Every structure is written in C-alpha cells, then in structure tokens.
Amino acid sequence: MKNKLVADIFREIAKLLELKGENPFRIRAYEKASQNIESLTQDVEVFAKENKLTSLPGIGQDLANKIKEIIKTGTLTQYEKLKKEVPKGLLEMMEIPGLGPKTVKLIYEKLKIDSIGKLEEAAKSGKLRKLDGIREKTEENILKGISLLKKGRERTPLYLALKIAEGFLEPLRQMKEVEKIEVAGSVRRRKETIRDIDILIVSKNPSEVMDKFVNLSYVREVLAKGETKSSVRAGENEIQVDLRVVEKESFGSALMYFTGSKAFNIKLRQLASKDGYKINEYGVFALTKGKEKKVAGRTEEEIFELFKMPFVAPELREDRGEVELALKNKLPKIIDRKDIKGDLHVHSKYSDGTSTIKDIALYAERMGYQYVGICDHSQGLKVAGGVSVKDVYAKIEEVRKINRQLKKVKVLCGTEVDILNDGSLDYPDSVLKEFDLVIAAIHSGFKQPQHQLTKRIVSACKNKYVHVIAHPTGRLFGVRDSYEIDFDEILKVASDYQVALELNCFPQRLDLNDINCMRARAKKVKIALGTDAHILDQMLNMDLGVSVARRGWLEKEDVLNCWSLDKLLKWLKK
Ligand SMILES: [Zn+2]
Ligand SMILES: [Zn+2]
C-alpha cells in the first residue's frame, strides 16, 4: 500500500508551495488530493494499474501521472526539486499547528531561524515579538503549537491504528495455533489517538505465532521476541505493537486489564478490595483466612457478574461515572452500528464529490440505510466546487426524480452551507428553504478571536432553515487544533433553537469528539452523524463515528441517524 506515501508527498508539496507563496488553488488541490488518498480504503496502486486514478476526487490527469511516478520511483522529481529550494527545517516549522507559511518565512528571513528547536528558544526568550506583525499572543500560540506537535507525534490517529491492528489480527486469526485473539488497549476502547497496540492470544504453541508475528509485512523493527511476549514497531508511524500470550483461564481478566483504561482498572480494584477480593491480569481472587482462591477470570462477563454489574462496553471504560452507574444498573444504552439508519453528510458530483446522487443512493441502499443526506458545498466555496443557485434547482429536480425511482432509500436534498466571516450564510433564505437538510459549517477564518467565531456559529443556529452545525470545532488531526469557540454558549443556543451538532466521521476530523458529545447530550442537544464522504467507500467511516458516539454515551434518542425516516422528516420540518 503506497497510499500514505503518496498522501505525504502531496501534503509536503502543498506546504512547500505555500512557503513559496504560490497560487492558493494549486495548493488546495494538493491538500485535497492528499486527504482523499490518505482516507481511501482501497490500494491506490490498484487504481493506477487499472488506469482509474482520475475517477478519484480531485485527481486530474496531471496528479494521476504524479501518483504513478511516486508508485514507480518512491518519490517525485518536482517534489525533490522543491525541497532543494526550501530549507528543511522550515517544512517542519510549518507542521506546528497555527503557524502559517507567511510567519515562517518572516521568521526565517529576519532571524535566520530554521528549526523547531531554535524557534522554541526564540519564542521563550521573547525574541519573536520584536518582529513586525508578531505579538506576545502569537508567541504564546507558537509555543502551544510546538507542544501540540510533540504530543501528536507520540500518538497515532484511531483510523490508522485500527488499520494496522487489523493488519496483524487478520493473518494471526487464521493460524490454527491461535485459539483466541483479541485487540485490547486503547484501540479496543476506540480512543481517538493511540500510543501502542496490544494484542492478546491464547495458544498452545506460541512460538509459531511469535515467528509469524515478527515477520509480518507491516513490521519495521523487532524490539523484542520471546515465548510469551513480543514487541515490534509497525507501519509508517512506527507504532509499537505488543503481542502477549495469556492462559485460557485468565483470558477475561487479561483482556480487561490490558483494555484499561488505567483509571477504570483502579476503580475496579478498589471495588474488589472493598468486597474482599483481589483483581489483577490473572483473575479475581477471594481472600479467606490469608488464602487466595480464584473465583473468576475466564471471561470479562464473568468478572462483571461477580461485581453485580452489567457488561460495561470497552468504549465506556474511562472512569467517567460508568462504574457507579453500572453498579446501579443504570448504564446508558449506547448506540450500535446497526442502529444507524442513514448518513447525513455526503458530497456528490454537484460539488467536490466523485459520485452521482443516484450512485450514492444505491450505495446507501446496499448499506441498509433508509435515507441519505446529500450536502454539497455552497456557491462561495469555489475551491470545493460550491454549487451555484441555478444548479441548486437542478439538483432538487434530480433528487425528486431519483426518489420516484427508488423504493428503499430516501434521498434528502441537502447543502453544507458556508458560514461566512460575518456570520451570514452563503445562500439567501429563499434558497435555503428549498432544501430538505441544511448543515452549516465554517471553512475559513479559523484564526478569528473566540467571540467572533462563536458569534458566527450562534448566528447560523438562529437561522430558521439551519438543521445542523457541521464539524463544529474544526479540528483536523495533524493539521490544526480545534478553533477557539465558547462551546457552552453554542450548546445553549443549539438547545434553544433546536439545532443539532454534527459528529463528523471523517477519519481526520471526528468532530465533535467524545467529551463534547457527552456535553451535548447533557444539554439534550441532538447529534447528527455524517461521514463527509467524497468517495463512496468513505461512507464506511460511519463505523468510526459510531465509536465516538459510543464513547460519548449517546443513546438512540440523542442521534438523528437512529431515528426512523418519518420521525427525522418531522424534526427537519420543525
Ligand atoms: Zn465541511
Ligand atoms: Zn462536507
């Protein structure tokens, strides 16, 4: 799979072009191509072989040729040339969230700073603020950005970790020597970023399994190989993967122990000792007259039962009150993938998606959905193929026609309308009222002060045609942190005006995150799941969104996508 390599080179090119002050459309084209290829679930080489690269969103003939060159040679002539024109450290500096190319260039030209280390030093000693256009606040932001970057390097986003984990699980699962296999750790809890991957197996012949494990194609480096535990670094991120052999009799307690979280385990340990038990990775033991007797550990279910608790889903195990609720048998009935009846954010060819509305509808039908919301960008967002007012009417007609043809799936004609810098929307009300589904989103001005960004979202909520605020906090893994908004204020207005907030399931977004979903739920603000798919198979990212929703304690009533079509339509028409 060369997807990540291609994506990385395109992303770097975008940055290099930015440093050189090139045309923003060209830069954006590379960024988009990078994101789309990175999130592609199929192998880009297959597309290349079948000459189908141009069927991918944002890939024209020119980029297609470049992809072929990368696949063939491992790099790109244009990229190598650009790299020579720009000092290497500047590219790294541009990875600092919130630090734009103009500032990087300025700092380099005036102070000859060409590395993150030097930049950190200069920011700490207040040297940067002596430059024109750099204030104390900018300096603070740079330091914040550097620490964010350092943190980000230690952790891998969930979608990548899941891919790598599956790359290990799948071949091992097929071995006859493997009796049981399960991924534990933060992957099993579906945390949004992952530090390492823990895999547990039961096997009577572990050495065969260990041999296979350390020789799988993902492995970059073998850190340790033993009879009961081996560790490797894997994938482009060189994430650590541990494989442990455990006894069948202890599989449940080991799974629970290695799933964590640490805080959850501590809670359980306290509970155990109060009841006169001891719990560890080998089992639960009763202590009587100084003697230990094992009373549970074969399965997790058995352990929960012993503590008189229902099964606590791994996504809930964070010590956020779930243990107390479980003891009272009052755990939230969190949603399940099978509860999802539709996707509320998909792009079609009308804007920057690759598929026709009909194809999206048929794909939704194959996924077992009852409805799909097709929300293309609005007129002003030219870089993303925003839909002109004239085309809006054509789209509405087309959707009507398709809805007459299809029996199982209803297409909702939607828009992802841009919230402009002054808080107004990118279509007039006379156009907005024609849509079945209006999601409003911020795509520019991320660096505005908090009150201004908050005001923009608040005024969008107050528009009576807006149903959902898309990707409400704007974070993009590895690209930028959430923009600054007063989330409590937004929740209050969303609740007052009955506007839902989106849980955008795009792998680099996952926005709202779990904590913010919990906060929304507490204020009874509804959540809308949308994959933001630009290619059909990105609609499969719904799974990721459901994981976040589960971590955010969301129940069916909280999530629009779990509602029947009738109930949803009624709510949309409110
Ligand atoms: Zn968007
Ligand atoms: Zn979108």
mmCIF file of C-alpha atoms in Angstrom, residues 155-454:
data_model
loop_
_atom_site.group_PDB
_atom_site.id
_atom_site.type_symbol
_atom_site.label_atom_id
_atom_site.label_comp_id
_atom_site.label_asym_id
_atom_site.label_seq_id
_atom_site.Cartn_x
_atom_site.Cartn_y
_atom_site.Cartn_z
ATOM 1 C CA ARG A 155 0.174 9.183 19.140
ATOM 2 C CA THR A 156 -1.433 7.678 16.059
ATOM 3 C CA PRO A 157 -4.960 8.607 14.992
ATOM 4 C CA LEU A 158 -7.529 5.863 15.558
ATOM 5 C CA TYR A 159 -8.256 5.068 11.910
ATOM 6 C CA LEU A 160 -4.581 4.355 11.199
ATOM 7 C CA ALA A 161 -4.139 2.335 14.386
ATOM 8 C CA LEU A 162 -7.224 0.283 13.501
ATOM 9 C CA LYS A 163 -5.831 -0.429 10.046
ATOM 10 C CA ILE A 164 -2.505 -1.546 11.477
ATOM 11 C CA ALA A 165 -4.178 -3.611 14.205
ATOM 12 C CA GLU A 166 -6.334 -5.355 11.609
ATOM 13 C CA GLY A 167 -3.218 -5.987 9.537
ATOM 14 C CA PHE A 168 -1.901 -8.064 12.437
ATOM 15 C CA LEU A 169 -5.155 -9.617 13.606
ATOM 16 C CA GLU A 170 -6.270 -10.926 10.250
ATOM 17 C CA PRO A 171 -3.301 -13.199 9.401
ATOM 18 C CA LEU A 172 -2.878 -14.355 13.024
ATOM 19 C CA ARG A 173 -6.567 -15.186 13.338
ATOM 20 C CA GLN A 174 -6.195 -17.665 10.516
ATOM 21 C CA MET A 175 -3.443 -19.656 12.227
ATOM 22 C CA LYS A 176 -4.541 -22.978 13.660
ATOM 23 C CA GLU A 177 -2.192 -22.334 16.578
ATOM 24 C CA VAL A 178 -4.270 -19.340 17.651
ATOM 25 C CA GLU A 179 -7.194 -20.365 19.818
ATOM 26 C CA LYS A 180 -8.337 -16.888 20.786
ATOM 27 C CA ILE A 181 -7.218 -13.475 19.689
ATOM 28 C CA GLU A 182 -8.397 -10.018 20.651
ATOM 29 C CA VAL A 183 -7.059 -6.489 20.435
ATOM 30 C CA ALA A 184 -7.046 -4.778 23.832
ATOM 31 C CA GLY A 185 -5.802 -1.365 24.938
ATOM 32 C CA SER A 186 -6.996 1.996 23.740
ATOM 33 C CA VAL A 187 -7.744 0.539 20.296
ATOM 34 C CA ARG A 188 -10.442 -1.621 21.836
ATOM 35 C CA ARG A 189 -11.742 1.426 23.695
ATOM 36 C CA ARG A 190 -11.628 3.292 20.359
ATOM 37 C CA LYS A 191 -9.777 6.250 21.798
ATOM 38 C CA GLU A 192 -9.209 8.934 19.185
ATOM 39 C CA THR A 193 -5.426 8.649 19.301
ATOM 40 C CA ILE A 194 -3.415 5.580 20.147
ATOM 41 C CA ARG A 195 0.042 5.220 21.653
ATOM 42 C CA ASP A 196 0.506 1.480 21.220
ATOM 43 C CA ILE A 197 -1.443 -1.563 20.118
ATOM 44 C CA ASP A 198 -1.924 -4.524 22.482
ATOM 45 C CA ILE A 199 -2.916 -7.901 21.126
ATOM 46 C CA LEU A 200 -3.715 -10.885 23.333
ATOM 47 C CA ILE A 201 -3.833 -14.506 22.254
ATOM 48 C CA VAL A 202 -4.419 -17.914 23.689
ATOM 49 C CA SER A 203 -2.215 -20.542 22.090
ATOM 50 C CA LYS A 204 -0.783 -23.943 22.901
ATOM 51 C CA ASN A 205 2.079 -23.367 20.502
ATOM 52 C CA PRO A 206 3.012 -19.720 20.908
ATOM 53 C CA SER A 207 6.464 -19.849 19.343
ATOM 54 C CA GLU A 208 4.953 -20.449 15.876
ATOM 55 C CA VAL A 209 2.689 -17.466 16.422
ATOM 56 C CA MET A 210 5.565 -15.275 17.571
ATOM 57 C CA ASP A 211 7.565 -16.238 14.473
ATOM 58 C CA LYS A 212 4.731 -15.215 12.225
ATOM 59 C CA PHE A 213 4.064 -12.020 14.200
ATOM 60 C CA VAL A 214 7.560 -10.572 13.932
ATOM 61 C CA ASN A 215 7.740 -11.404 10.220
ATOM 62 C CA LEU A 216 4.516 -9.778 9.060
ATOM 63 C CA SER A 217 4.927 -7.204 6.308
ATOM 64 C CA TYR A 218 3.848 -4.244 8.478
ATOM 65 C CA VAL A 219 6.782 -4.775 10.844
ATOM 66 C CA ARG A 220 9.531 -2.161 10.632
ATOM 67 C CA GLU A 221 11.603 -3.194 13.592
ATOM 68 C CA VAL A 222 11.554 -6.062 16.085
ATOM 69 C CA LEU A 223 12.005 -4.701 19.603
ATOM 70 C CA ALA A 224 11.743 -7.993 21.461
ATOM 71 C CA LYS A 225 10.837 -11.577 20.734
ATOM 72 C CA GLY A 226 10.031 -14.060 23.461
ATOM 73 C CA GLU A 227 7.869 -17.052 24.287
ATOM 74 C CA THR A 228 5.092 -15.094 25.938
ATOM 75 C CA LYS A 229 5.590 -11.565 24.665
ATOM 76 C CA SER A 230 6.947 -9.905 21.550
ATOM 77 C CA SER A 231 7.072 -6.261 20.549
ATOM 78 C CA VAL A 232 7.541 -4.639 17.162
ATOM 79 C CA ARG A 233 7.298 -1.223 15.563
ATOM 80 C CA ALA A 234 4.903 -1.178 12.645
ATOM 81 C CA GLY A 235 3.595 0.950 9.813
ATOM 82 C CA GLU A 236 4.719 4.375 8.687
ATOM 83 C CA ASN A 237 4.094 5.772 12.154
ATOM 84 C CA GLU A 238 6.294 3.081 13.697
ATOM 85 C CA ILE A 239 3.674 2.493 16.322
ATOM 86 C CA GLN A 240 4.562 -0.151 18.896
ATOM 87 C CA VAL A 241 2.580 -3.394 18.701
ATOM 88 C CA ASP A 242 2.757 -5.893 21.557
ATOM 89 C CA LEU A 243 1.629 -9.492 21.296
ATOM 90 C CA ARG A 244 1.067 -11.356 24.540
ATOM 91 C CA VAL A 245 0.230 -14.974 25.168
ATOM 92 C CA VAL A 246 -2.122 -15.488 28.088
ATOM 93 C CA GLU A 247 -3.647 -18.540 29.746
ATOM 94 C CA LYS A 248 -7.109 -19.504 28.592
ATOM 95 C CA GLU A 249 -8.253 -19.489 32.226
ATOM 96 C CA SER A 250 -7.151 -15.850 32.572
ATOM 97 C CA PHE A 251 -8.169 -14.519 29.177
ATOM 98 C CA GLY A 252 -11.042 -12.408 30.514
ATOM 99 C CA SER A 253 -9.044 -10.801 33.293
ATOM 100 C CA ALA A 254 -6.076 -10.195 30.990
ATOM 101 C CA LEU A 255 -8.363 -8.673 28.367
ATOM 102 C CA MET A 256 -9.918 -6.404 30.964
ATOM 103 C CA TYR A 257 -6.565 -5.463 32.440
ATOM 104 C CA PHE A 258 -4.946 -4.636 29.109
ATOM 105 C CA THR A 259 -8.043 -2.870 27.780
ATOM 106 C CA GLY A 260 -7.984 -0.390 30.626
ATOM 107 C CA SER A 261 -8.303 2.450 30.988
ATOM 108 C CA LYS A 262 -5.942 2.704 33.913
ATOM 109 C CA ALA A 263 -8.483 4.816 35.785
ATOM 110 C CA PHE A 264 -11.215 2.248 35.174
ATOM 111 C CA ASN A 265 -8.959 -0.555 36.422
ATOM 112 C CA ILE A 266 -8.138 1.362 39.576
ATOM 113 C CA LYS A 267 -11.861 1.852 40.239
ATOM 114 C CA LEU A 268 -12.456 -1.838 39.820
ATOM 115 C CA ARG A 269 -9.557 -2.726 42.065
ATOM 116 C CA GLN A 270 -10.952 -0.510 44.825
ATOM 117 C CA LEU A 271 -14.340 -2.101 44.406
ATOM 118 C CA ALA A 272 -12.782 -5.558 44.608
ATOM 119 C CA SER A 273 -10.840 -4.882 47.759
ATOM 120 C CA LYS A 274 -13.949 -3.484 49.427
ATOM 121 C CA ASP A 275 -15.675 -6.804 48.736
ATOM 122 C CA GLY A 276 -12.681 -8.798 49.937
ATOM 123 C CA TYR A 277 -11.353 -9.672 46.501
ATOM 124 C CA LYS A 278 -8.134 -9.098 44.664
ATOM 125 C CA ILE A 279 -8.184 -8.455 40.920
ATOM 126 C CA ASN A 280 -5.281 -8.464 38.503
ATOM 127 C CA GLU A 281 -4.446 -9.630 34.984
ATOM 128 C CA TYR A 282 -4.561 -13.278 36.088
ATOM 129 C CA GLY A 283 -8.019 -13.276 37.607
ATOM 130 C CA VAL A 284 -10.188 -12.318 40.536
ATOM 131 C CA PHE A 285 -9.216 -13.953 43.799
ATOM 132 C CA ALA A 286 -11.159 -14.305 47.044
ATOM 133 C CA LEU A 287 -9.122 -13.814 50.184
ATOM 134 C CA THR A 288 -10.182 -16.021 53.040
ATOM 135 C CA LYS A 289 -8.050 -16.721 56.067
ATOM 136 C CA GLY A 290 -4.984 -15.473 54.280
ATOM 137 C CA LYS A 291 -5.530 -17.854 51.374
ATOM 138 C CA GLU A 292 -6.266 -16.889 47.763
ATOM 139 C CA LYS A 293 -8.839 -18.698 45.718
ATOM 140 C CA LYS A 294 -9.531 -17.818 42.083
ATOM 141 C CA VAL A 295 -13.201 -17.041 41.580
ATOM 142 C CA ALA A 296 -13.339 -15.502 38.076
ATOM 143 C CA GLY A 297 -11.201 -14.533 35.108
ATOM 144 C CA ARG A 298 -12.033 -16.750 32.163
ATOM 145 C CA THR A 299 -14.260 -14.120 30.564
ATOM 146 C CA GLU A 300 -14.936 -10.444 31.182
ATOM 147 C CA GLU A 301 -18.639 -11.211 31.552
ATOM 148 C CA GLU A 302 -17.864 -13.493 34.469
ATOM 149 C CA ILE A 303 -15.943 -10.721 36.231
ATOM 150 C CA PHE A 304 -18.640 -8.095 35.754
ATOM 151 C CA GLU A 305 -21.181 -10.565 37.037
ATOM 152 C CA LEU A 306 -19.152 -11.127 40.165
ATOM 153 C CA PHE A 307 -19.241 -7.400 40.850
ATOM 154 C CA LYS A 308 -23.006 -7.373 40.141
ATOM 155 C CA MET A 309 -22.580 -5.153 37.114
ATOM 156 C CA PRO A 310 -23.890 -5.451 33.576
ATOM 157 C CA PHE A 311 -21.204 -5.712 30.868
ATOM 158 C CA VAL A 312 -19.517 -2.324 30.505
ATOM 159 C CA ALA A 313 -18.695 -1.679 26.839
ATOM 160 C CA PRO A 314 -14.958 -1.024 26.314
ATOM 161 C CA GLU A 315 -15.749 2.439 24.892
ATOM 162 C CA LEU A 316 -17.215 3.422 28.270
ATOM 163 C CA ARG A 317 -14.296 2.317 30.423
ATOM 164 C CA GLU A 318 -12.806 5.699 31.245
ATOM 165 C CA ASP A 319 -13.927 6.230 34.831
ATOM 166 C CA ARG A 320 -16.297 8.983 33.832
ATOM 167 C CA GLY A 321 -19.026 7.730 36.120
ATOM 168 C CA GLU A 322 -19.771 4.493 34.246
ATOM 169 C CA VAL A 323 -18.757 2.231 37.164
ATOM 170 C CA GLU A 324 -21.144 3.966 39.560
ATOM 171 C CA LEU A 325 -23.958 3.767 37.007
ATOM 172 C CA ALA A 326 -23.217 0.126 36.248
ATOM 173 C CA LEU A 327 -23.490 -0.709 39.949
ATOM 174 C CA LYS A 328 -26.971 0.836 39.916
ATOM 175 C CA ASN A 329 -27.713 -0.908 36.618
ATOM 176 C CA LYS A 330 -28.241 2.493 35.007
ATOM 177 C CA LEU A 331 -25.646 2.494 32.221
ATOM 178 C CA PRO A 332 -26.698 4.469 29.154
ATOM 179 C CA LYS A 333 -27.947 2.220 26.340
ATOM 180 C CA ILE A 334 -25.317 3.403 23.898
ATOM 181 C CA ILE A 335 -25.948 3.156 20.176
ATOM 182 C CA ASP A 336 -24.723 0.368 17.997
ATOM 183 C CA ARG A 337 -23.674 0.381 14.351
ATOM 184 C CA LYS A 338 -26.857 -1.493 13.454
ATOM 185 C CA ASP A 339 -28.999 1.341 14.848
ATOM 186 C CA ILE A 340 -27.802 3.711 12.122
ATOM 187 C CA LYS A 341 -30.488 4.288 9.514
ATOM 188 C CA GLY A 342 -28.728 6.812 7.319
ATOM 189 C CA ASP A 343 -25.809 9.116 6.623
ATOM 190 C CA LEU A 344 -26.466 12.865 6.875
ATOM 191 C CA HIS A 345 -23.413 14.335 5.147
ATOM 192 C CA VAL A 346 -22.280 13.056 1.751
ATOM 193 C CA HIS A 347 -20.864 15.055 -1.164
ATOM 194 C CA SER A 348 -21.912 14.352 -4.739
ATOM 195 C CA LYS A 349 -20.561 15.448 -8.105
ATOM 196 C CA TYR A 350 -22.549 18.667 -7.674
ATOM 197 C CA SER A 351 -19.643 19.869 -5.518
ATOM 198 C CA ASP A 352 -16.340 18.086 -4.934
ATOM 199 C CA GLY A 353 -17.566 14.503 -4.519
ATOM 200 C CA THR A 354 -16.902 11.849 -7.175
ATOM 201 C CA SER A 355 -20.245 10.093 -7.350
ATOM 202 C CA THR A 356 -23.624 10.860 -8.805
ATOM 203 C CA ILE A 357 -26.578 11.215 -6.477
ATOM 204 C CA LYS A 358 -28.010 8.012 -7.874
ATOM 205 C CA ASP A 359 -24.831 6.049 -7.100
ATOM 206 C CA ILE A 360 -24.734 7.417 -3.567
ATOM 207 C CA ALA A 361 -28.365 6.448 -3.049
ATOM 208 C CA LEU A 362 -27.735 2.919 -4.329
ATOM 209 C CA TYR A 363 -24.675 2.593 -2.116
ATOM 210 C CA ALA A 364 -26.726 3.781 0.863
ATOM 211 C CA GLU A 365 -29.301 1.147 -0.012
ATOM 212 C CA ARG A 366 -26.601 -1.534 -0.047
ATOM 213 C CA MET A 367 -25.500 -0.355 3.401
ATOM 214 C CA GLY A 368 -29.036 -0.996 4.586
ATOM 215 C CA TYR A 369 -29.891 2.671 5.088
ATOM 216 C CA GLN A 370 -33.342 4.237 4.869
ATOM 217 C CA TYR A 371 -32.089 7.682 3.965
ATOM 218 C CA VAL A 372 -29.039 9.625 2.890
ATOM 219 C CA GLY A 373 -28.456 13.388 3.085
ATOM 220 C CA ILE A 374 -26.512 14.777 0.148
ATOM 221 C CA CYS A 375 -24.952 18.001 1.339
ATOM 222 C CA ASP A 376 -22.799 19.734 -1.241
ATOM 223 C CA HIS A 377 -20.802 22.891 -0.668
ATOM 224 C CA SER A 378 -22.444 26.265 -1.229
ATOM 225 C CA GLN A 379 -21.777 28.760 -4.013
ATOM 226 C CA GLY A 380 -18.983 30.804 -2.425
ATOM 227 C CA LEU A 381 -16.707 27.880 -1.619
ATOM 228 C CA LYS A 382 -15.180 27.827 -5.072
ATOM 229 C CA VAL A 383 -12.139 25.718 -4.122
ATOM 230 C CA ALA A 384 -14.516 22.904 -3.186
ATOM 231 C CA GLY A 385 -16.819 23.201 -6.195
ATOM 232 C CA GLY A 386 -19.581 25.144 -4.436
ATOM 233 C CA VAL A 387 -22.998 24.775 -6.105
ATOM 234 C CA SER A 388 -24.463 27.836 -7.834
ATOM 235 C CA VAL A 389 -28.067 28.779 -7.140
ATOM 236 C CA LYS A 390 -29.045 27.665 -10.631
ATOM 237 C CA ASP A 391 -27.545 24.239 -10.015
ATOM 238 C CA VAL A 392 -29.301 24.002 -6.672
ATOM 239 C CA TYR A 393 -32.611 23.914 -8.522
ATOM 240 C CA ALA A 394 -31.293 21.324 -10.965
ATOM 241 C CA LYS A 395 -30.137 19.195 -8.025
ATOM 242 C CA ILE A 396 -33.538 19.430 -6.362
ATOM 243 C CA GLU A 397 -35.169 18.225 -9.587
ATOM 244 C CA GLU A 398 -32.731 15.352 -9.892
ATOM 245 C CA VAL A 399 -33.310 14.263 -6.303
ATOM 246 C CA ARG A 400 -37.070 14.274 -6.878
ATOM 247 C CA LYS A 401 -36.652 12.075 -9.921
ATOM 248 C CA ILE A 402 -34.407 9.621 -8.074
ATOM 249 C CA ASN A 403 -36.792 9.462 -5.127
ATOM 250 C CA ARG A 404 -39.570 8.477 -7.523
ATOM 251 C CA GLN A 405 -37.410 5.613 -8.816
ATOM 252 C CA LEU A 406 -36.068 4.253 -5.531
ATOM 253 C CA LYS A 407 -38.171 2.299 -3.093
ATOM 254 C CA LYS A 408 -35.895 1.602 -0.133
ATOM 255 C CA VAL A 409 -33.851 4.744 0.295
ATOM 256 C CA LYS A 410 -34.967 8.340 0.501
ATOM 257 C CA VAL A 411 -32.514 10.965 -0.706
ATOM 258 C CA LEU A 412 -32.585 14.168 1.301
ATOM 259 C CA CYS A 413 -31.554 17.096 -0.840
ATOM 260 C CA GLY A 414 -29.139 18.958 1.388
ATOM 261 C CA THR A 415 -26.418 21.557 1.466
ATOM 262 C CA GLU A 416 -23.323 22.224 3.522
ATOM 263 C CA VAL A 417 -23.754 25.960 3.529
ATOM 264 C CA ASP A 418 -20.767 28.073 4.372
ATOM 265 C CA ILE A 419 -20.954 30.321 7.429
ATOM 266 C CA LEU A 420 -19.302 33.473 6.132
ATOM 267 C CA ASN A 421 -16.909 35.633 8.107
ATOM 268 C CA ASP A 422 -19.657 37.957 9.302
ATOM 269 C CA GLY A 423 -21.897 35.064 10.381
ATOM 270 C CA SER A 424 -24.274 35.279 7.430
ATOM 271 C CA LEU A 425 -24.885 32.219 5.267
ATOM 272 C CA ASP A 426 -23.705 31.612 1.730
ATOM 273 C CA TYR A 427 -27.252 31.207 0.305
ATOM 274 C CA PRO A 428 -30.210 33.526 0.911
ATOM 275 C CA ASP A 429 -33.151 32.161 2.917
ATOM 276 C CA SER A 430 -35.182 31.895 -0.287
ATOM 277 C CA VAL A 431 -32.751 29.208 -1.475
ATOM 278 C CA LEU A 432 -32.128 27.582 1.925
ATOM 279 C CA LYS A 433 -35.805 26.920 2.409
ATOM 280 C CA GLU A 434 -35.823 24.671 -0.664
ATOM 281 C CA PHE A 435 -33.507 22.074 0.927
ATOM 282 C CA ASP A 436 -34.627 19.071 2.983
ATOM 283 C CA LEU A 437 -31.484 19.282 5.090
ATOM 284 C CA VAL A 438 -29.252 22.275 5.783
ATOM 285 C CA ILE A 439 -25.958 21.789 7.551
ATOM 286 C CA ALA A 440 -23.919 24.923 8.136
ATOM 287 C CA ALA A 441 -20.166 24.980 8.543
ATOM 288 C CA ILE A 442 -17.154 27.201 8.997
ATOM 289 C CA HIS A 443 -14.480 26.731 6.330
ATOM 290 C CA SER A 444 -12.498 29.953 6.705
ATOM 291 C CA GLY A 445 -11.307 32.490 9.244
ATOM 292 C CA PHE A 446 -10.221 29.819 11.731
ATOM 293 C CA LYS A 447 -7.933 32.245 13.495
ATOM 294 C CA GLN A 448 -10.570 34.781 14.377
ATOM 295 C CA PRO A 449 -10.893 35.540 18.085
ATOM 296 C CA GLN A 450 -13.123 33.299 20.126
ATOM 297 C CA HIS A 451 -16.035 35.710 20.440
ATOM 298 C CA GLN A 452 -16.180 36.223 16.691
ATOM 299 C CA LEU A 453 -16.076 32.502 15.804
ATOM 300 C CA THR A 454 -18.691 31.804 18.457
#
